[in-house]
Coordinates of N, CA and C in Angstrom, one line a residue:
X1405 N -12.1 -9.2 5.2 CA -11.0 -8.3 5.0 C -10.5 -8.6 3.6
X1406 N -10.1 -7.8 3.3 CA -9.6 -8.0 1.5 C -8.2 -8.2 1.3
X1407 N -8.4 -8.8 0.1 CA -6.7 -9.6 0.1 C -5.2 -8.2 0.2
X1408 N -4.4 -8.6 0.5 CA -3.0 -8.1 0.6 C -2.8 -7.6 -0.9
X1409 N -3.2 -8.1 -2.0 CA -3.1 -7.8 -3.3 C -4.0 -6.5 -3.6
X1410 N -5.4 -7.1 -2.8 CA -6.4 -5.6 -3.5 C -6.4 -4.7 -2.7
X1411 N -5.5 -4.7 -1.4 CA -4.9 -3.8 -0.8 C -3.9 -2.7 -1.5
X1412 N -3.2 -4.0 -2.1 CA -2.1 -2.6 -2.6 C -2.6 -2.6 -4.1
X1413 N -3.4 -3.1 -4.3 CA -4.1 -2.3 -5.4 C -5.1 -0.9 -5.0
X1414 N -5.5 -0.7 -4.2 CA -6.5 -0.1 -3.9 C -5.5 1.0 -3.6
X1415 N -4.7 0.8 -3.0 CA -3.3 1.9 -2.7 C -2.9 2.6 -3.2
X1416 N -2.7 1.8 -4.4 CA -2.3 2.4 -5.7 C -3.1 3.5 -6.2
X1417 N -4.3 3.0 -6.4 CA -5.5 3.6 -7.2 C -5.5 5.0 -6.2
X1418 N -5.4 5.1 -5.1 CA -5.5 6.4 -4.2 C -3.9 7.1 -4.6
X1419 N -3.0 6.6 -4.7 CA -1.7 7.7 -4.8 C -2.1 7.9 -6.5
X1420 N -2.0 7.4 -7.2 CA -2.9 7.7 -8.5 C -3.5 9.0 -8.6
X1421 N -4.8 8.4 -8.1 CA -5.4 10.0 -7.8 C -4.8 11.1 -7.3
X1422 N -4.3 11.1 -5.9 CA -3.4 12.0 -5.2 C -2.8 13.0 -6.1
X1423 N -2.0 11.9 -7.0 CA -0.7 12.9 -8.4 C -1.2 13.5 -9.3
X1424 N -2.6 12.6 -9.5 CA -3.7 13.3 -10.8 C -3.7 14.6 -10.6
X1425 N -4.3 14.5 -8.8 CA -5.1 16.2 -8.1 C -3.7 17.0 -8.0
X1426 N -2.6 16.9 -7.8 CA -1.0 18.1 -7.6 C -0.7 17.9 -9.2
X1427 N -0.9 17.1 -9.9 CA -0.1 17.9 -11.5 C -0.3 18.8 -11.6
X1428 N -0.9 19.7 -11.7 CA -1.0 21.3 -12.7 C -0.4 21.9 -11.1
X1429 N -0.8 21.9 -9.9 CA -0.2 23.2 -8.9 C 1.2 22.8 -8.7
X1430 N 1.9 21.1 -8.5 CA 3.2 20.8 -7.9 C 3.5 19.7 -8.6
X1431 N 4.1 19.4 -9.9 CA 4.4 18.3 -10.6 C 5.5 17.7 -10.0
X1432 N 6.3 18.8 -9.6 CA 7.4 17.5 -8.9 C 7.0 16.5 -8.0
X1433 N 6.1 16.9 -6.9 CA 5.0 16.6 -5.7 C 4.7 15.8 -6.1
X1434 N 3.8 15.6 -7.4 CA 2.9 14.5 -8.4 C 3.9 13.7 -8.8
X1435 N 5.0 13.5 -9.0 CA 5.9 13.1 -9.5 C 6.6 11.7 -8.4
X1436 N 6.9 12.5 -6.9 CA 6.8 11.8 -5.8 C 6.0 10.8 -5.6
X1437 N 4.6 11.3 -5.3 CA 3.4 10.3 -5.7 C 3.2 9.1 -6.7
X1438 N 3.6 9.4 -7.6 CA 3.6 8.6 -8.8 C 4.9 7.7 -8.5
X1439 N 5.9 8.2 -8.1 CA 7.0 7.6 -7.5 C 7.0 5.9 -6.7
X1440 N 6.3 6.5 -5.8 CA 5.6 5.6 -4.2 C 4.8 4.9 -4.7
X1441 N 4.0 5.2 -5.6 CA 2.7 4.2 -6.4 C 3.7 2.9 -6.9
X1442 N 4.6 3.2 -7.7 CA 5.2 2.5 -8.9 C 6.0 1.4 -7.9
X1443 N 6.2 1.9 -6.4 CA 7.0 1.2 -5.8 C 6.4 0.0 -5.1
X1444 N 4.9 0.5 -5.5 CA 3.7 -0.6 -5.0 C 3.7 -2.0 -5.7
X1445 N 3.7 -3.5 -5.3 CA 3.8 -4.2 -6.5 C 2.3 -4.6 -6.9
X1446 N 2.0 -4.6 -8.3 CA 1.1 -4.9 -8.5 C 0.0 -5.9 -8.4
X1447 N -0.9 -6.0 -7.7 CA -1.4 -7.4 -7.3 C -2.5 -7.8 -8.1
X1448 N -3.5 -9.0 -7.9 CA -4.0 -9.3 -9.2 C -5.6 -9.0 -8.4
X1449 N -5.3 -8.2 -7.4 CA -6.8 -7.9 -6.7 C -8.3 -7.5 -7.1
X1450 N -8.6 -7.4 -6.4 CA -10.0 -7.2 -6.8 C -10.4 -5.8 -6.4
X1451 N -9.6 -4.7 -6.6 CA -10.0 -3.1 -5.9 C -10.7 -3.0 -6.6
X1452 N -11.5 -3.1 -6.5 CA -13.3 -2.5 -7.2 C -13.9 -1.2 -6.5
X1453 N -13.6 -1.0 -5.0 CA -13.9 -0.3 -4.0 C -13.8 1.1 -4.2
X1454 N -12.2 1.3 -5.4 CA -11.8 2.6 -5.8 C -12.3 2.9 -7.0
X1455 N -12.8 3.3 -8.1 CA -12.6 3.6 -9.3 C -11.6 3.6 -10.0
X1456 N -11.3 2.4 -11.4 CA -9.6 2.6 -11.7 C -9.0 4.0 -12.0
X1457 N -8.2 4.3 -12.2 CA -7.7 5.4 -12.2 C -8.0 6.0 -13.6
X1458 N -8.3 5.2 -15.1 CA -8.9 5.6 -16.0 C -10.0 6.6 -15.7
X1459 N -10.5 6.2 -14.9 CA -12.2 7.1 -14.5 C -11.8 8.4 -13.7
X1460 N -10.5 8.9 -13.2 CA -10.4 9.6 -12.8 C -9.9 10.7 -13.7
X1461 N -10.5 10.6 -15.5 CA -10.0 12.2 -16.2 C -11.0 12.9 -15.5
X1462 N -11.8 12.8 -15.3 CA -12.5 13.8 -14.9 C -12.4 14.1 -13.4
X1463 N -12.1 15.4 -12.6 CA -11.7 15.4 -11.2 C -12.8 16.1 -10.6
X1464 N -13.6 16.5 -11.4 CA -15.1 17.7 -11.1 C -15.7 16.1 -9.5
X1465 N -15.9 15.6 -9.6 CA -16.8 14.5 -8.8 C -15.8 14.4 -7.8
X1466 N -14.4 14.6 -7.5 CA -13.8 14.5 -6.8 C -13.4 15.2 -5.9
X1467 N -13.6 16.8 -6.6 CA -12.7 18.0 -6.2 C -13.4 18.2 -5.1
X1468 N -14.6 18.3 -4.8 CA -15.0 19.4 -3.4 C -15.0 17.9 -2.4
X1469 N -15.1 16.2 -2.5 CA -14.6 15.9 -1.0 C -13.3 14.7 -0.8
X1470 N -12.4 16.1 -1.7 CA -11.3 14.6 -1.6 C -9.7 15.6 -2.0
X1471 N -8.7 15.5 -1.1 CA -7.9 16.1 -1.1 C -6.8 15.1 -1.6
X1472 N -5.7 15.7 -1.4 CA -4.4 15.2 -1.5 C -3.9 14.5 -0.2
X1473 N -3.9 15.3 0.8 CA -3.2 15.0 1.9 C -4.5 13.4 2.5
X1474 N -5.9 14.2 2.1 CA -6.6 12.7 2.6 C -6.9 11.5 1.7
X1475 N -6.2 11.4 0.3 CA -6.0 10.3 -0.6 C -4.5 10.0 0.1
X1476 N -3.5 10.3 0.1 CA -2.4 9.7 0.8 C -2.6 9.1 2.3
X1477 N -3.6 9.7 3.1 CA -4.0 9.0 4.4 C -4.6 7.7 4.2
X1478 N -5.9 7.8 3.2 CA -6.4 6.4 2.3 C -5.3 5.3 2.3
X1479 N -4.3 5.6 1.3 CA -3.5 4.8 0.8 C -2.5 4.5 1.7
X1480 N -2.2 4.8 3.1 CA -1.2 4.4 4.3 C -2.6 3.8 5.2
X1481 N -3.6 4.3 5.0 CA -4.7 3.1 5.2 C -4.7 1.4 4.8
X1482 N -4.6 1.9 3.8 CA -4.9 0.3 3.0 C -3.5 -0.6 3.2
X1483 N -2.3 0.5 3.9 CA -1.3 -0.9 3.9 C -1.0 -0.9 4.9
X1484 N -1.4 0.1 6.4 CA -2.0 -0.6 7.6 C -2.7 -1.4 7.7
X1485 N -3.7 -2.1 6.7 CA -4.1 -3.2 7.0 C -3.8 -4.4 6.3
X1486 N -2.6 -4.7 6.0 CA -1.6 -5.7 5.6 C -1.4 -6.1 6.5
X1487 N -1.3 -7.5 6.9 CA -0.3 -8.3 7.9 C 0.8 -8.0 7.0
X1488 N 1.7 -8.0 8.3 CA 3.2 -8.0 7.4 C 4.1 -8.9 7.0
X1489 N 3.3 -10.6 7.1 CA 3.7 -11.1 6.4 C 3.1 -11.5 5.3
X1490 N 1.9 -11.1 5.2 CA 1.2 -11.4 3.6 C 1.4 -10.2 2.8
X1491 N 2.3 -9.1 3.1 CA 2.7 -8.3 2.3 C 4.2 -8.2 1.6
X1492 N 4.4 -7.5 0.8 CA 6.0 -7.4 -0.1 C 7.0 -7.6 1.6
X1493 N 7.6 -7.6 1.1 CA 9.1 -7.6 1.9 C 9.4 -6.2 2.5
X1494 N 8.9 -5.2 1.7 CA 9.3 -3.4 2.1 C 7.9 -2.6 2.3
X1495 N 7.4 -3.5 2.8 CA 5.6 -3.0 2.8 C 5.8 -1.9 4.0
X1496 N 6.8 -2.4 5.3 CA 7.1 -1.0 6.3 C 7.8 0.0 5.5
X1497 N 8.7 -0.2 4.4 CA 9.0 1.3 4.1 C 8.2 2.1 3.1
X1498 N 7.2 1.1 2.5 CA 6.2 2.2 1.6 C 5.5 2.8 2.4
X1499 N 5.4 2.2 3.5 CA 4.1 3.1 4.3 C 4.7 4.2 4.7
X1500 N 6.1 3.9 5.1 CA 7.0 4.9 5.8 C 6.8 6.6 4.8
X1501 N 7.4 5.9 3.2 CA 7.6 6.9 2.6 C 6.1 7.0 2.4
X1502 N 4.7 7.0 2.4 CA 3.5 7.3 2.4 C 3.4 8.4 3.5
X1503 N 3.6 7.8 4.7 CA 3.6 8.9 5.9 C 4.4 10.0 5.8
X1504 N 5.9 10.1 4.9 CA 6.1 11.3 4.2 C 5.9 12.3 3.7
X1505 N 5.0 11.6 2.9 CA 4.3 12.4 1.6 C 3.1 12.9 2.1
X1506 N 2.2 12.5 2.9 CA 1.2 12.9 4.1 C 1.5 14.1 4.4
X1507 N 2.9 13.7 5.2 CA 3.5 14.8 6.4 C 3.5 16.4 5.3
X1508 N 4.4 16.0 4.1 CA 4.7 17.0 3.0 C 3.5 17.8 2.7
X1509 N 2.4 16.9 2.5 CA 1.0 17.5 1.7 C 0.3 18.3 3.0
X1510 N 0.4 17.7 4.1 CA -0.3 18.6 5.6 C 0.9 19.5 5.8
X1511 N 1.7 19.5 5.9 CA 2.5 20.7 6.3 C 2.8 22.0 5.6
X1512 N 2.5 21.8 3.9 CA 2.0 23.2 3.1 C 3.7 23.5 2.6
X1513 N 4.4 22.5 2.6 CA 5.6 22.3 2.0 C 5.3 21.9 0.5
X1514 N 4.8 21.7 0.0 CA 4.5 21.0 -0.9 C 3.7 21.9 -1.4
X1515 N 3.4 22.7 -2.6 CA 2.6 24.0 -3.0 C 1.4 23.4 -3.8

């Protein structure tokens, strides 16, 4: 299992993406995302698993199997599998506000 660090690195790297894919249709939306990311602390992990987010100017390799709503499910992924005590202190409310931003991106609130 991978460390708590390259967890919330890996987390990161998917709300990343997430904001990349809603800038041009919902910047505020992207804005949120980028929000929740920043609130991630940065670990010194080994996320190799994602592509850093540098590699994501380009979204052509991305676009037809990878959404918004299922890069935020990813990233409440990766901090479901935190024990919660090898994680930050507010590791239950990022997820919370992750499950949020989910809920916002599936519910078509979010344009």
């Amino acid at each position: 299992m991978p460390s708590a660090a390259a967890l919330l690195d890996r987390a990161a790297d998917h709300l990343t993406r997430a904001a990349d894919l809603t800038e041009t249709t919902d910047p505020a939306f992207a804005g949120q995302i980028r929000l929740a990311a920043a609130t991630l602390p940065s670990g010194t992990g080994d996320s190799d698993l994602v592509p850093a987010p540098s590699r994501y100017n380009s979204p052509a390799p991305f676009a037809s199997t990878v959404d918004v709503a299922g890069l935020l499910e990813r990233a409440l992924d990766c901090l479901d599998q935190i024990p919660p005590l090898a994680g930050p202190a507010d590791l239950q409310l990022c997820a919370w506000h992750l499950h949020e931003l989910r809920r916002i991106a599936t519910s078509g609130i979010a344009s």
